[in-house]
Every structure is written in structure tokens, then in C-alpha cells.
Amino acid sequence: QVPLEESGGGLVQAGGSLRLSCESVTRPFIRNAMGWFRQAPGKERQFVAALSKNGVAYYADSVQGRFIISGLNTTSTVYLQMNNLRPEDTAVYYCAEKWGAVAGVRSSDYDDWGQGIQVTVSA
């Protein structure tokens, strides 16, 4: 069983918006540090955004000012609001959960992963 479930991906035109959601299947009411990563074809997985348990958010430079990560303290659900999307944002987006309170920016910081969801931005 995949421990995290992502939803909300799809196809959008450049300049448009999408909101991704992620929820823990195994611990839906426990809020840990959560992160979003993405992987484009032929490229390595890269950090996008992360949210610590205390609400502190971290962003990659490439999405700062366009993406917003948020979550509720009472559930595991975390959102990634993506605005002003660009073709270079096209990738498979992965949700990740760290069994701890402080988020990290490396893939190795995280313990559980979703199966990924496709986001495609057309020019």
C-alpha cells in the first residue's frame, strides 16, 4: 500500500493554476513535516516545497513567489497551490512525509512517498 496519496494534477496552460493535495493513508490524523518534490523526464528528482509541523515553509528558488504549501494541524493533508505555471514546471510531482517535525529539502530527509502525479503545463 502506497502510504501517501496525491491528487489534483493535470494539464494546464502556461499562466494557469493547479492545486495538489496529499494525504497520509496510514496516519491520516497525524501531522508530520511534509514535502513536495518533482521529477521531469531525464532529470533528477528536485525539491519544490516543504512544510514543518510548526508551519514554517521552505521553497525552491524556482517556485518562490508562485507556489504555496499549506496544511492543517489536525490532519496529515498538505496542499501545494501552484500559480503562474510555466512549461518548465512540467513534471511528476511527489508528496513526501518525514517522521518528524522539521522539514528538509533533500529526498533523503523523507521516510514515506506517494506514487506521484503528473502536472503538464502547455506553452
mmCIF file with all atom_site columns, N, CA, C and O in Angstrom, residues 47-101:
data_model
loop_
_atom_site.group_PDB
_atom_site.id
_atom_site.type_symbol
_atom_site.label_atom_id
_atom_site.label_alt_id
_atom_site.label_comp_id
_atom_site.label_asym_id
_atom_site.label_entity_id
_atom_site.label_seq_id
_atom_site.pdbx_PDB_ins_code
_atom_site.Cartn_x
_atom_site.Cartn_y
_atom_site.Cartn_z
_atom_site.occupancy
_atom_site.B_iso_or_equiv
_atom_site.pdbx_formal_charge
_atom_site.auth_seq_id
_atom_site.auth_comp_id
_atom_site.auth_asym_id
_atom_site.auth_atom_id
_atom_site.pdbx_PDB_model_num
ATOM 1   N N  . PHE A 1 47  ? 13.759 19.204 -5.157  1.00 0.00 ? 47  PHE A N  1
ATOM 2   C CA . PHE A 1 47  ? 12.941 19.768 -4.109  1.00 0.00 ? 47  PHE A CA 1
ATOM 3   C C  . PHE A 1 47  ? 12.064 20.888 -4.670  1.00 0.00 ? 47  PHE A C  1
ATOM 4   O O  . PHE A 1 47  ? 12.521 21.701 -5.479  1.00 0.00 ? 47  PHE A O  1
ATOM 5   N N  . VAL A 1 48  ? 10.803 20.954 -4.194  1.00 0.00 ? 48  VAL A N  1
ATOM 6   C CA . VAL A 1 48  ? 9.895  22.026 -4.598  1.00 0.00 ? 48  VAL A CA 1
ATOM 7   C C  . VAL A 1 48  ? 9.520  22.875 -3.390  1.00 0.00 ? 48  VAL A C  1
ATOM 8   O O  . VAL A 1 48  ? 9.727  24.082 -3.373  1.00 0.00 ? 48  VAL A O  1
ATOM 9   N N  . ALA A 1 49  ? 8.947  22.235 -2.369  1.00 0.00 ? 49  ALA A N  1
ATOM 10  C CA . ALA A 1 49  ? 8.481  22.967 -1.187  1.00 0.00 ? 49  ALA A CA 1
ATOM 11  C C  . ALA A 1 49  ? 8.337  22.006 -0.034  1.00 0.00 ? 49  ALA A C  1
ATOM 12  O O  . ALA A 1 49  ? 8.187  20.797 -0.233  1.00 0.00 ? 49  ALA A O  1
ATOM 13  N N  . ALA A 1 50  ? 8.384  22.543 1.187   1.00 0.00 ? 50  ALA A N  1
ATOM 14  C CA . ALA A 1 50  ? 8.220  21.713 2.368   1.00 0.00 ? 50  ALA A CA 1
ATOM 15  C C  . ALA A 1 50  ? 7.582  22.523 3.477   1.00 0.00 ? 50  ALA A C  1
ATOM 16  O O  . ALA A 1 50  ? 7.695  23.756 3.511   1.00 0.00 ? 50  ALA A O  1
ATOM 17  N N  . LEU A 1 51  ? 6.924  21.812 4.387   1.00 0.00 ? 51  LEU A N  1
ATOM 18  C CA . LEU A 1 51  ? 6.208  22.451 5.480   1.00 0.00 ? 51  LEU A CA 1
ATOM 19  C C  . LEU A 1 51  ? 6.519  21.723 6.772   1.00 0.00 ? 51  LEU A C  1
ATOM 20  O O  . LEU A 1 51  ? 6.244  20.524 6.903   1.00 0.00 ? 51  LEU A O  1
ATOM 21  N N  . SER A 1 52  ? 7.114  22.449 7.726   1.00 0.00 ? 52  SER A N  1
ATOM 22  C CA . SER A 1 52  ? 7.380  21.857 9.034   1.00 0.00 ? 52  SER A CA 1
ATOM 23  C C  . SER A 1 52  ? 6.092  21.799 9.845   1.00 0.00 ? 52  SER A C  1
ATOM 24  O O  . SER A 1 52  ? 5.100  22.452 9.524   1.00 0.00 ? 52  SER A O  1
ATOM 25  N N  . LYS A 1 53  ? 6.134  21.049 10.910  1.00 0.00 ? 53  LYS A N  1
ATOM 26  C CA . LYS A 1 53  ? 4.947  20.873 11.740  1.00 0.00 ? 53  LYS A CA 1
ATOM 27  C C  . LYS A 1 53  ? 4.504  22.183 12.371  1.00 0.00 ? 53  LYS A C  1
ATOM 28  O O  . LYS A 1 53  ? 3.313  22.394 12.617  1.00 0.00 ? 53  LYS A O  1
ATOM 29  N N  . ASN A 1 54  ? 5.441  23.108 12.593  1.00 0.00 ? 54  ASN A N  1
ATOM 30  C CA . ASN A 1 54  ? 5.095  24.393 13.207  1.00 0.00 ? 54  ASN A CA 1
ATOM 31  C C  . ASN A 1 54  ? 4.641  25.429 12.182  1.00 0.00 ? 54  ASN A C  1
ATOM 32  O O  . ASN A 1 54  ? 4.418  26.584 12.526  1.00 0.00 ? 54  ASN A O  1
ATOM 33  N N  . GLY A 1 55  ? 4.521  25.015 10.938  1.00 0.00 ? 55  GLY A N  1
ATOM 34  C CA . GLY A 1 55  ? 4.006  25.911 9.916   1.00 0.00 ? 55  GLY A CA 1
ATOM 35  C C  . GLY A 1 55  ? 5.053  26.648 9.104   1.00 0.00 ? 55  GLY A C  1
ATOM 36  O O  . GLY A 1 55  ? 4.713  27.388 8.177   1.00 0.00 ? 55  GLY A O  1
ATOM 37  N N  . VAL A 1 56  ? 6.318  26.463 9.423   1.00 0.00 ? 56  VAL A N  1
ATOM 38  C CA . VAL A 1 56  ? 7.376  27.118 8.647   1.00 0.00 ? 56  VAL A CA 1
ATOM 39  C C  . VAL A 1 56  ? 7.497  26.425 7.296   1.00 0.00 ? 56  VAL A C  1
ATOM 40  O O  . VAL A 1 56  ? 7.600  25.198 7.218   1.00 0.00 ? 56  VAL A O  1
ATOM 41  N N  . ALA A 1 57  ? 7.511  27.238 6.236   1.00 0.00 ? 57  ALA A N  1
ATOM 42  C CA . ALA A 1 57  ? 7.555  26.716 4.871   1.00 0.00 ? 57  ALA A CA 1
ATOM 43  C C  . ALA A 1 57  ? 8.901  27.006 4.222   1.00 0.00 ? 57  ALA A C  1
ATOM 44  O O  . ALA A 1 57  ? 9.552  28.013 4.531   1.00 0.00 ? 57  ALA A O  1
ATOM 45  N N  . TYR A 1 58  ? 9.284  26.137 3.327   1.00 0.00 ? 58  TYR A N  1
ATOM 46  C CA . TYR A 1 58  ? 10.526 26.275 2.566   1.00 0.00 ? 58  TYR A CA 1
ATOM 47  C C  . TYR A 1 58  ? 10.195 26.084 1.088   1.00 0.00 ? 58  TYR A C  1
ATOM 48  O O  . TYR A 1 58  ? 9.352  25.250 0.743   1.00 0.00 ? 58  TYR A O  1
ATOM 49  N N  . TYR A 1 59  ? 10.877 26.843 0.230   1.00 0.00 ? 59  TYR A N  1
ATOM 50  C CA . TYR A 1 59  ? 10.607 26.773 -1.205  1.00 0.00 ? 59  TYR A CA 1
ATOM 51  C C  . TYR A 1 59  ? 11.902 26.740 -2.000  1.00 0.00 ? 59  TYR A C  1
ATOM 52  O O  . TYR A 1 59  ? 12.896 27.363 -1.624  1.00 0.00 ? 59  TYR A O  1
ATOM 53  N N  . ALA A 1 60  ? 11.861 26.044 -3.113  1.00 0.00 ? 60  ALA A N  1
ATOM 54  C CA . ALA A 1 60  ? 12.947 26.140 -4.078  1.00 0.00 ? 60  ALA A CA 1
ATOM 55  C C  . ALA A 1 60  ? 12.906 27.526 -4.715  1.00 0.00 ? 60  ALA A C  1
ATOM 56  O O  . ALA A 1 60  ? 11.830 28.114 -4.874  1.00 0.00 ? 60  ALA A O  1
ATOM 57  N N  . ASP A 1 61  ? 14.059 28.021 -5.114  1.00 0.00 ? 61  ASP A N  1
ATOM 58  C CA . ASP A 1 61  ? 14.119 29.347 -5.732  1.00 0.00 ? 61  ASP A CA 1
ATOM 59  C C  . ASP A 1 61  ? 13.243 29.421 -6.981  1.00 0.00 ? 61  ASP A C  1
ATOM 60  O O  . ASP A 1 61  ? 12.645 30.464 -7.276  1.00 0.00 ? 61  ASP A O  1
ATOM 61  N N  . SER A 1 62  ? 13.152 28.327 -7.694  1.00 0.00 ? 62  SER A N  1
ATOM 62  C CA . SER A 1 62  ? 12.427 28.331 -8.970  1.00 0.00 ? 62  SER A CA 1
ATOM 63  C C  . SER A 1 62  ? 10.915 28.481 -8.801  1.00 0.00 ? 62  SER A C  1
ATOM 64  O O  . SER A 1 62  ? 10.218 28.816 -9.765  1.00 0.00 ? 62  SER A O  1
ATOM 65  N N  . VAL A 1 63  ? 10.405 28.243 -7.595  1.00 0.00 ? 63  VAL A N  1
ATOM 66  C CA . VAL A 1 63  ? 8.957  28.334 -7.375  1.00 0.00 ? 63  VAL A CA 1
ATOM 67  C C  . VAL A 1 63  ? 8.587  29.404 -6.357  1.00 0.00 ? 63  VAL A C  1
ATOM 68  O O  . VAL A 1 63  ? 7.396  29.677 -6.148  1.00 0.00 ? 63  VAL A O  1
ATOM 69  N N  . GLN A 1 64  ? 9.588  30.000 -5.723  1.00 0.00 ? 64  GLN A N  1
ATOM 70  C CA . GLN A 1 64  ? 9.333  31.032 -4.714  1.00 0.00 ? 64  GLN A CA 1
ATOM 71  C C  . GLN A 1 64  ? 8.478  32.148 -5.320  1.00 0.00 ? 64  GLN A C  1
ATOM 72  O O  . GLN A 1 64  ? 8.757  32.654 -6.403  1.00 0.00 ? 64  GLN A O  1
ATOM 73  N N  . GLY A 1 65  ? 7.402  32.504 -4.612  1.00 0.00 ? 65  GLY A N  1
ATOM 74  C CA . GLY A 1 65  ? 6.521  33.564 -5.089  1.00 0.00 ? 65  GLY A CA 1
ATOM 75  C C  . GLY A 1 65  ? 5.410  33.081 -6.004  1.00 0.00 ? 65  GLY A C  1
ATOM 76  O O  . GLY A 1 65  ? 4.475  33.837 -6.296  1.00 0.00 ? 65  GLY A O  1
ATOM 77  N N  . ARG A 1 66  ? 5.490  31.836 -6.460  1.00 0.00 ? 66  ARG A N  1
ATOM 78  C CA . ARG A 1 66  ? 4.441  31.281 -7.333  1.00 0.00 ? 66  ARG A CA 1
ATOM 79  C C  . ARG A 1 66  ? 3.700  30.129 -6.671  1.00 0.00 ? 66  ARG A C  1
ATOM 80  O O  . ARG A 1 66  ? 2.501  29.943 -6.912  1.00 0.00 ? 66  ARG A O  1
ATOM 81  N N  . PHE A 1 67  ? 4.394  29.331 -5.879  1.00 0.00 ? 67  PHE A N  1
ATOM 82  C CA . PHE A 1 67  ? 3.794  28.176 -5.225  1.00 0.00 ? 67  PHE A CA 1
ATOM 83  C C  . PHE A 1 67  ? 3.617  28.457 -3.734  1.00 0.00 ? 67  PHE A C  1
ATOM 84  O O  . PHE A 1 67  ? 4.429  29.157 -3.126  1.00 0.00 ? 67  PHE A O  1
ATOM 85  N N  . ILE A 1 68  ? 2.569  27.869 -3.165  1.00 0.00 ? 68  ILE A N  1
ATOM 86  C CA . ILE A 1 68  ? 2.314  27.996 -1.734  1.00 0.00 ? 68  ILE A CA 1
ATOM 87  C C  . ILE A 1 68  ? 1.989  26.619 -1.167  1.00 0.00 ? 68  ILE A C  1
ATOM 88  O O  . ILE A 1 68  ? 1.077  25.949 -1.658  1.00 0.00 ? 68  ILE A O  1
ATOM 89  N N  . ILE A 1 69  ? 2.728  26.229 -0.146  1.00 0.00 ? 69  ILE A N  1
ATOM 90  C CA . ILE A 1 69  ? 2.451  24.968 0.540   1.00 0.00 ? 69  ILE A CA 1
ATOM 91  C C  . ILE A 1 69  ? 1.699  25.292 1.824   1.00 0.00 ? 69  ILE A C  1
ATOM 92  O O  . ILE A 1 69  ? 2.010  26.256 2.529   1.00 0.00 ? 69  ILE A O  1
ATOM 93  N N  . SER A 1 70  ? 0.697  24.484 2.124   1.00 0.00 ? 70  SER A N  1
ATOM 94  C CA . SER A 1 70  ? -0.093 24.723 3.327   1.00 0.00 ? 70  SER A CA 1
ATOM 95  C C  . SER A 1 70  ? -0.630 23.401 3.836   1.00 0.00 ? 70  SER A C  1
ATOM 96  O O  . SER A 1 70  ? -0.651 22.392 3.113   1.00 0.00 ? 70  SER A O  1
ATOM 97  N N  . GLY A 1 71  ? -1.090 23.409 5.072   1.00 0.00 ? 71  GLY A N  1
ATOM 98  C CA . GLY A 1 71  ? -1.649 22.201 5.647   1.00 0.00 ? 71  GLY A CA 1
ATOM 99  C C  . GLY A 1 71  ? -2.432 22.512 6.902   1.00 0.00 ? 71  GLY A C  1
ATOM 100 O O  . GLY A 1 71  ? -2.375 23.634 7.424   1.00 0.00 ? 71  GLY A O  1
ATOM 101 N N  . LEU A 1 72  ? -3.171 21.523 7.361   1.00 0.00 ? 72  LEU A N  1
ATOM 102 C CA . LEU A 1 72  ? -3.948 21.648 8.580   1.00 0.00 ? 72  LEU A CA 1
ATOM 103 C C  . LEU A 1 72  ? -3.219 20.936 9.706   1.00 0.00 ? 72  LEU A C  1
ATOM 104 O O  . LEU A 1 72  ? -2.616 19.895 9.491   1.00 0.00 ? 72  LEU A O  1
ATOM 105 N N  . ASN A 1 73  ? -3.271 21.466 10.886  1.00 0.00 ? 73  ASN A N  1
ATOM 106 C CA . ASN A 1 73  ? -2.583 20.851 12.015  1.00 0.00 ? 73  ASN A CA 1
ATOM 107 C C  . ASN A 1 73  ? -3.270 19.585 12.507  1.00 0.00 ? 73  ASN A C  1
ATOM 108 O O  . ASN A 1 73  ? -2.652 18.773 13.198  1.00 0.00 ? 73  ASN A O  1
ATOM 109 N N  . THR A 1 74  ? -4.553 19.428 12.176  1.00 0.00 ? 74  THR A N  1
ATOM 110 C CA . THR A 1 74  ? -5.308 18.313 12.726  1.00 0.00 ? 74  THR A CA 1
ATOM 111 C C  . THR A 1 74  ? -5.344 17.091 11.822  1.00 0.00 ? 74  THR A C  1
ATOM 112 O O  . THR A 1 74  ? -5.822 16.038 12.232  1.00 0.00 ? 74  THR A O  1
ATOM 113 N N  . THR A 1 75  ? -4.850 17.234 10.605  1.00 0.00 ? 75  THR A N  1
ATOM 114 C CA . THR A 1 75  ? -4.807 16.095 9.698   1.00 0.00 ? 75  THR A CA 1
ATOM 115 C C  . THR A 1 75  ? -3.469 16.082 8.975   1.00 0.00 ? 75  THR A C  1
ATOM 116 O O  . THR A 1 75  ? -2.702 17.032 9.047   1.00 0.00 ? 75  THR A O  1
ATOM 117 N N  . SER A 1 76  ? -3.228 15.001 8.262   1.00 0.00 ? 76  SER A N  1
ATOM 118 C CA . SER A 1 76  ? -1.982 14.880 7.517   1.00 0.00 ? 76  SER A CA 1
ATOM 119 C C  . SER A 1 76  ? -2.021 15.611 6.182   1.00 0.00 ? 76  SER A C  1
ATOM 120 O O  . SER A 1 76  ? -1.006 15.719 5.510   1.00 0.00 ? 76  SER A O  1
ATOM 121 N N  . THR A 1 77  ? -3.182 16.132 5.786   1.00 0.00 ? 77  THR A N  1
ATOM 122 C CA . THR A 1 77  ? -3.348 16.702 4.455   1.00 0.00 ? 77  THR A CA 1
ATOM 123 C C  . THR A 1 77  ? -2.472 17.927 4.259   1.00 0.00 ? 77  THR A C  1
ATOM 124 O O  . THR A 1 77  ? -2.419 18.817 5.101   1.00 0.00 ? 77  THR A O  1
ATOM 125 N N  . VAL A 1 78  ? -1.785 17.953 3.124   1.00 0.00 ? 78  VAL A N  1
ATOM 126 C CA . VAL A 1 78  ? -0.979 19.107 2.751   1.00 0.00 ? 78  VAL A CA 1
ATOM 127 C C  . VAL A 1 78  ? -1.311 19.467 1.307   1.00 0.00 ? 78  VAL A C  1
ATOM 128 O O  . VAL A 1 78  ? -1.609 18.594 0.492   1.00 0.00 ? 78  VAL A O  1
ATOM 129 N N  . TYR A 1 79  ? -1.283 20.764 1.018   1.00 0.00 ? 79  TYR A N  1
ATOM 130 C CA . TYR A 1 79  ? -1.632 21.260 -0.309  1.00 0.00 ? 79  TYR A CA 1
ATOM 131 C C  . TYR A 1 79  ? -0.436 21.974 -0.930  1.00 0.00 ? 79  TYR A C  1
ATOM 132 O O  . TYR A 1 79  ? 0.404  22.539 -0.228  1.00 0.00 ? 79  TYR A O  1
ATOM 133 N N  . LEU A 1 80  ? -0.405 21.952 -2.246  1.00 0.00 ? 80  LEU A N  1
ATOM 134 C CA . LEU A 1 80  ? 0.562  22.761 -2.983  1.00 0.00 ? 80  LEU A CA 1
ATOM 135 C C  . LEU A 1 80  ? -0.213 23.562 -4.022  1.00 0.00 ? 80  LEU A C  1
ATOM 136 O O  . LEU A 1 80  ? -0.659 23.012 -5.028  1.00 0.00 ? 80  LEU A O  1
ATOM 137 N N  . GLN A 1 81  ? -0.407 24.836 -3.741  1.00 0.00 ? 81  GLN A N  1
ATOM 138 C CA . GLN A 1 81  ? -1.071 25.739 -4.676  1.00 0.00 ? 81  GLN A CA 1
ATOM 139 C C  . GLN A 1 81  ? -0.022 26.250 -5.662  1.00 0.00 ? 81  GLN A C  1
ATOM 140 O O  . GLN A 1 81  ? 0.959  26.878 -5.250  1.00 0.00 ? 81  GLN A O  1
ATOM 141 N N  . MET A 1 82  ? -0.228 25.971 -6.931  1.00 0.00 ? 82  MET A N  1
ATOM 142 C CA . MET A 1 82  ? 0.744  26.343 -7.952  1.00 0.00 ? 82  MET A CA 1
ATOM 143 C C  . MET A 1 82  ? 0.125  27.373 -8.871  1.00 0.00 ? 82  MET A C  1
ATOM 144 O O  . MET A 1 82  ? -0.850 27.090 -9.568  1.00 0.00 ? 82  MET A O  1
ATOM 145 N N  . ASN A 1 83  ? 0.675  28.574 -8.854  1.00 0.00 ? 83  ASN A N  1
ATOM 146 C CA . ASN A 1 83  ? 0.166  29.686 -9.653  1.00 0.00 ? 83  ASN A CA 1
ATOM 147 C C  . ASN A 1 83  ? 1.185  30.093 -10.711 1.00 0.00 ? 83  ASN A C  1
ATOM 148 O O  . ASN A 1 83  ? 2.375  29.801 -10.587 1.00 0.00 ? 83  ASN A O  1
ATOM 149 N N  . ASN A 1 84  ? 0.694  30.769 -11.729 1.00 0.00 ? 84  ASN A N  1
ATOM 150 C CA . ASN A 1 84  ? 1.563  31.260 -12.800 1.00 0.00 ? 84  ASN A CA 1
ATOM 151 C C  . ASN A 1 84  ? 2.477  30.143 -13.314 1.00 0.00 ? 84  ASN A C  1
ATOM 152 O O  . ASN A 1 84  ? 3.700  30.310 -13.409 1.00 0.00 ? 84  ASN A O  1
ATOM 153 N N  . LEU A 1 85  ? 1.882  29.026 -13.623 1.00 0.00 ? 85  LEU A N  1
ATOM 154 C CA . LEU A 1 85  ? 2.655  27.861 -14.040 1.00 0.00 ? 85  LEU A CA 1
ATOM 155 C C  . LEU A 1 85  ? 3.357  28.098 -15.365 1.00 0.00 ? 85  LEU A C  1
ATOM 156 O O  . LEU A 1 85  ? 2.854  28.816 -16.241 1.00 0.00 ? 85  LEU A O  1
ATOM 157 N N  . ARG A 1 86  ? 4.517  27.473 -15.486 1.00 0.00 ? 86  ARG A N  1
ATOM 158 C CA . ARG A 1 86  ? 5.353  27.606 -16.676 1.00 0.00 ? 86  ARG A CA 1
ATOM 159 C C  . ARG A 1 86  ? 5.589  26.222 -17.280 1.00 0.00 ? 86  ARG A C  1
ATOM 160 O O  . ARG A 1 86  ? 5.528  25.214 -16.557 1.00 0.00 ? 86  ARG A O  1
ATOM 161 N N  . PRO A 1 87  ? 5.905  26.154 -18.565 1.00 0.00 ? 87  PRO A N  1
ATOM 162 C CA . PRO A 1 87  ? 6.185  24.845 -19.166 1.00 0.00 ? 87  PRO A CA 1
ATOM 163 C C  . PRO A 1 87  ? 7.288  24.083 -18.427 1.00 0.00 ? 87  PRO A C  1
ATOM 164 O O  . PRO A 1 87  ? 7.238  22.846 -18.346 1.00 0.00 ? 87  PRO A O  1
ATOM 165 N N  . GLU A 1 88  ? 8.255  24.783 -17.877 1.00 0.00 ? 88  GLU A N  1
ATOM 166 C CA . GLU A 1 88  ? 9.343  24.112 -17.154 1.00 0.00 ? 88  GLU A CA 1
ATOM 167 C C  . GLU A 1 88  ? 8.909  23.532 -15.818 1.00 0.00 ? 88  GLU A C  1
ATOM 168 O O  . GLU A 1 88  ? 9.689  22.830 -15.159 1.00 0.00 ? 88  GLU A O  1
ATOM 169 N N  . ASP A 1 89  ? 7.672  23.788 -15.392 1.00 0.00 ? 89  ASP A N  1
ATOM 170 C CA . ASP A 1 89  ? 7.132  23.155 -14.193 1.00 0.00 ? 89  ASP A CA 1
ATOM 171 C C  . ASP A 1 89  ? 6.578  21.762 -14.493 1.00 0.00 ? 89  ASP A C  1
ATOM 172 O O  . ASP A 1 89  ? 6.201  21.038 -13.570 1.00 0.00 ? 89  ASP A O  1
ATOM 173 N N  . THR A 1 90  ? 6.539  21.406 -15.754 1.00 0.00 ? 90  THR A N  1
ATOM 174 C CA . THR A 1 90  ? 6.035  20.096 -16.140 1.00 0.00 ? 90  THR A CA 1
ATOM 175 C C  . THR A 1 90  ? 6.895  18.993 -15.535 1.00 0.00 ? 90  THR A C  1
ATOM 176 O O  . THR A 1 90  ? 8.120  18.986 -15.694 1.00 0.00 ? 90  THR A O  1
ATOM 177 N N  . ALA A 1 91  ? 6.262  18.091 -14.813 1.00 0.00 ? 91  ALA A N  1
ATOM 178 C CA . ALA A 1 91  ? 6.987  17.019 -14.122 1.00 0.00 ? 91  ALA A CA 1
ATOM 179 C C  . ALA A 1 91  ? 5.989  16.109 -13.422 1.00 0.00 ? 91  ALA A C  1
ATOM 180 O O  . ALA A 1 91  ? 4.794  16.425 -13.343 1.00 0.00 ? 91  ALA A O  1
ATOM 181 N N  . VAL A 1 92  ? 6.496  15.010 -12.913 1.00 0.00 ? 92  VAL A N  1
ATOM 182 C CA . VAL A 1 92  ? 5.735  14.208 -11.964 1.00 0.00 ? 92  VAL A CA 1
ATOM 183 C C  . VAL A 1 92  ? 6.030  14.764 -10.574 1.00 0.00 ? 92  VAL A C  1
ATOM 184 O O  . VAL A 1 92  ? 7.198  14.903 -10.192 1.00 0.00 ? 92  VAL A O  1
ATOM 185 N N  . TYR A 1 93  ? 4.993  15.100 -9.848  1.00 0.00 ? 93  TYR A N  1
ATOM 186 C CA . TYR A 1 93  ? 5.138  15.682 -8.524  1.00 0.00 ? 93  TYR A CA 1
ATOM 187 C C  . TYR A 1 93  ? 4.891  14.604 -7.465  1.00 0.00 ? 93  TYR A C  1
ATOM 188 O O  . TYR A 1 93  ? 3.902  13.867 -7.533  1.00 0.00 ? 93  TYR A O  1
ATOM 189 N N  . TYR A 1 94  ? 5.787  14.558 -6.490  1.00 0.00 ? 94  TYR A N  1
ATOM 190 C CA . TYR A 1 94  ? 5.726  13.562 -5.426  1.00 0.00 ? 94  TYR A CA 1
ATOM 191 C C  . TYR A 1 94  ? 5.535  14.235 -4.080  1.00 0.00 ? 94  TYR A C  1
ATOM 192 O O  . TYR A 1 94  ? 6.230  15.200 -3.753  1.00 0.00 ? 94  TYR A O  1
ATOM 193 N N  . CYS A 1 95  ? 4.641  13.688 -3.296  1.00 0.00 ? 95  CYS A N  1
ATOM 194 C CA . CYS A 1 95  ? 4.463  14.101 -1.920  1.00 0.00 ? 95  CYS A CA 1
ATOM 195 C C  . CYS A 1 95  ? 5.330  13.199 -1.037  1.00 0.00 ? 95  CYS A C  1
ATOM 196 O O  . CYS A 1 95  ? 5.484  11.998 -1.326  1.00 0.00 ? 95  CYS A O  1
ATOM 197 N N  . ALA A 1 96  ? 5.882  13.774 0.025   1.00 0.00 ? 96  ALA A N  1
ATOM 198 C CA . ALA A 1 96  ? 6.739  13.000 0.921   1.00 0.00 ? 96  ALA A CA 1
ATOM 199 C C  . ALA A 1 96  ? 6.466  13.392 2.362   1.00 0.00 ? 96  ALA A C  1
ATOM 200 O O  . ALA A 1 96  ? 6.147  14.546 2.657   1.00 0.00 ? 96  ALA A O  1
ATOM 201 N N  . GLU A 1 97  ? 6.610  12.418 3.249   1.00 0.00 ? 97  GLU A N  1
ATOM 202 C CA . GLU A 1 97  ? 6.395  12.649 4.675   1.00 0.00 ? 97  GLU A CA 1
ATOM 203 C C  . GLU A 1 97  ? 7.648  12.281 5.456   1.00 0.00 ? 97  GLU A C  1
ATOM 204 O O  . GLU A 1 97  ? 8.246  11.222 5.233   1.00 0.00 ? 97  GLU A O  1
ATOM 205 N N  . LYS A 1 98  ? 8.008  13.162 6.341   1.00 0.00 ? 98  LYS A N  1
ATOM 206 C CA . LYS A 1 98  ? 9.151  12.917 7.217   1.00 0.00 ? 98  LYS A CA 1
ATOM 207 C C  . LYS A 1 98  ? 8.623  12.617 8.620   1.00 0.00 ? 98  LYS A C  1
ATOM 208 O O  . LYS A 1 98  ? 7.799  13.365 9.140   1.00 0.00 ? 98  LYS A O  1
ATOM 209 N N  . TRP A 1 99  ? 9.097  11.558 9.207   1.00 0.00 ? 99  TRP A N  1
ATOM 210 C CA . TRP A 1 99  ? 8.644  11.189 10.547  1.00 0.00 ? 99  TRP A CA 1
ATOM 211 C C  . TRP A 1 99  ? 9.311  12.076 11.584  1.00 0.00 ? 99  TRP A C  1
ATOM 212 O O  . TRP A 1 99  ? 10.170 11.653 12.359  1.00 0.00 ? 99  TRP A O  1
ATOM 213 N N  . GLY A 1 100 ? 8.930  13.307 11.584  1.00 0.00 ? 100 GLY A N  1
ATOM 214 C CA . GLY A 1 100 ? 9.493  14.270 12.493  1.00 0.00 ? 100 GLY A CA 1
ATOM 215 C C  . GLY A 1 100 ? 8.822  15.612 12.267  1.00 0.00 ? 100 GLY A C  1
ATOM 216 O O  . GLY A 1 100 ? 7.938  15.754 11.409  1.00 0.00 ? 100 GLY A O  1
ATOM 217 N N  . ALA A 1 101 ? 9.251  16.616 13.024  1.00 0.00 ? 101 ALA A N  1
ATOM 218 C CA . ALA A 1 101 ? 8.583  17.913 12.999  1.00 0.00 ? 101 ALA A CA 1
ATOM 219 C C  . ALA A 1 101 ? 9.200  18.914 12.031  1.00 0.00 ? 101 ALA A C  1
ATOM 220 O O  . ALA A 1 101 ? 8.504  19.806 11.536  1.00 0.00 ? 101 ALA A O  1
#
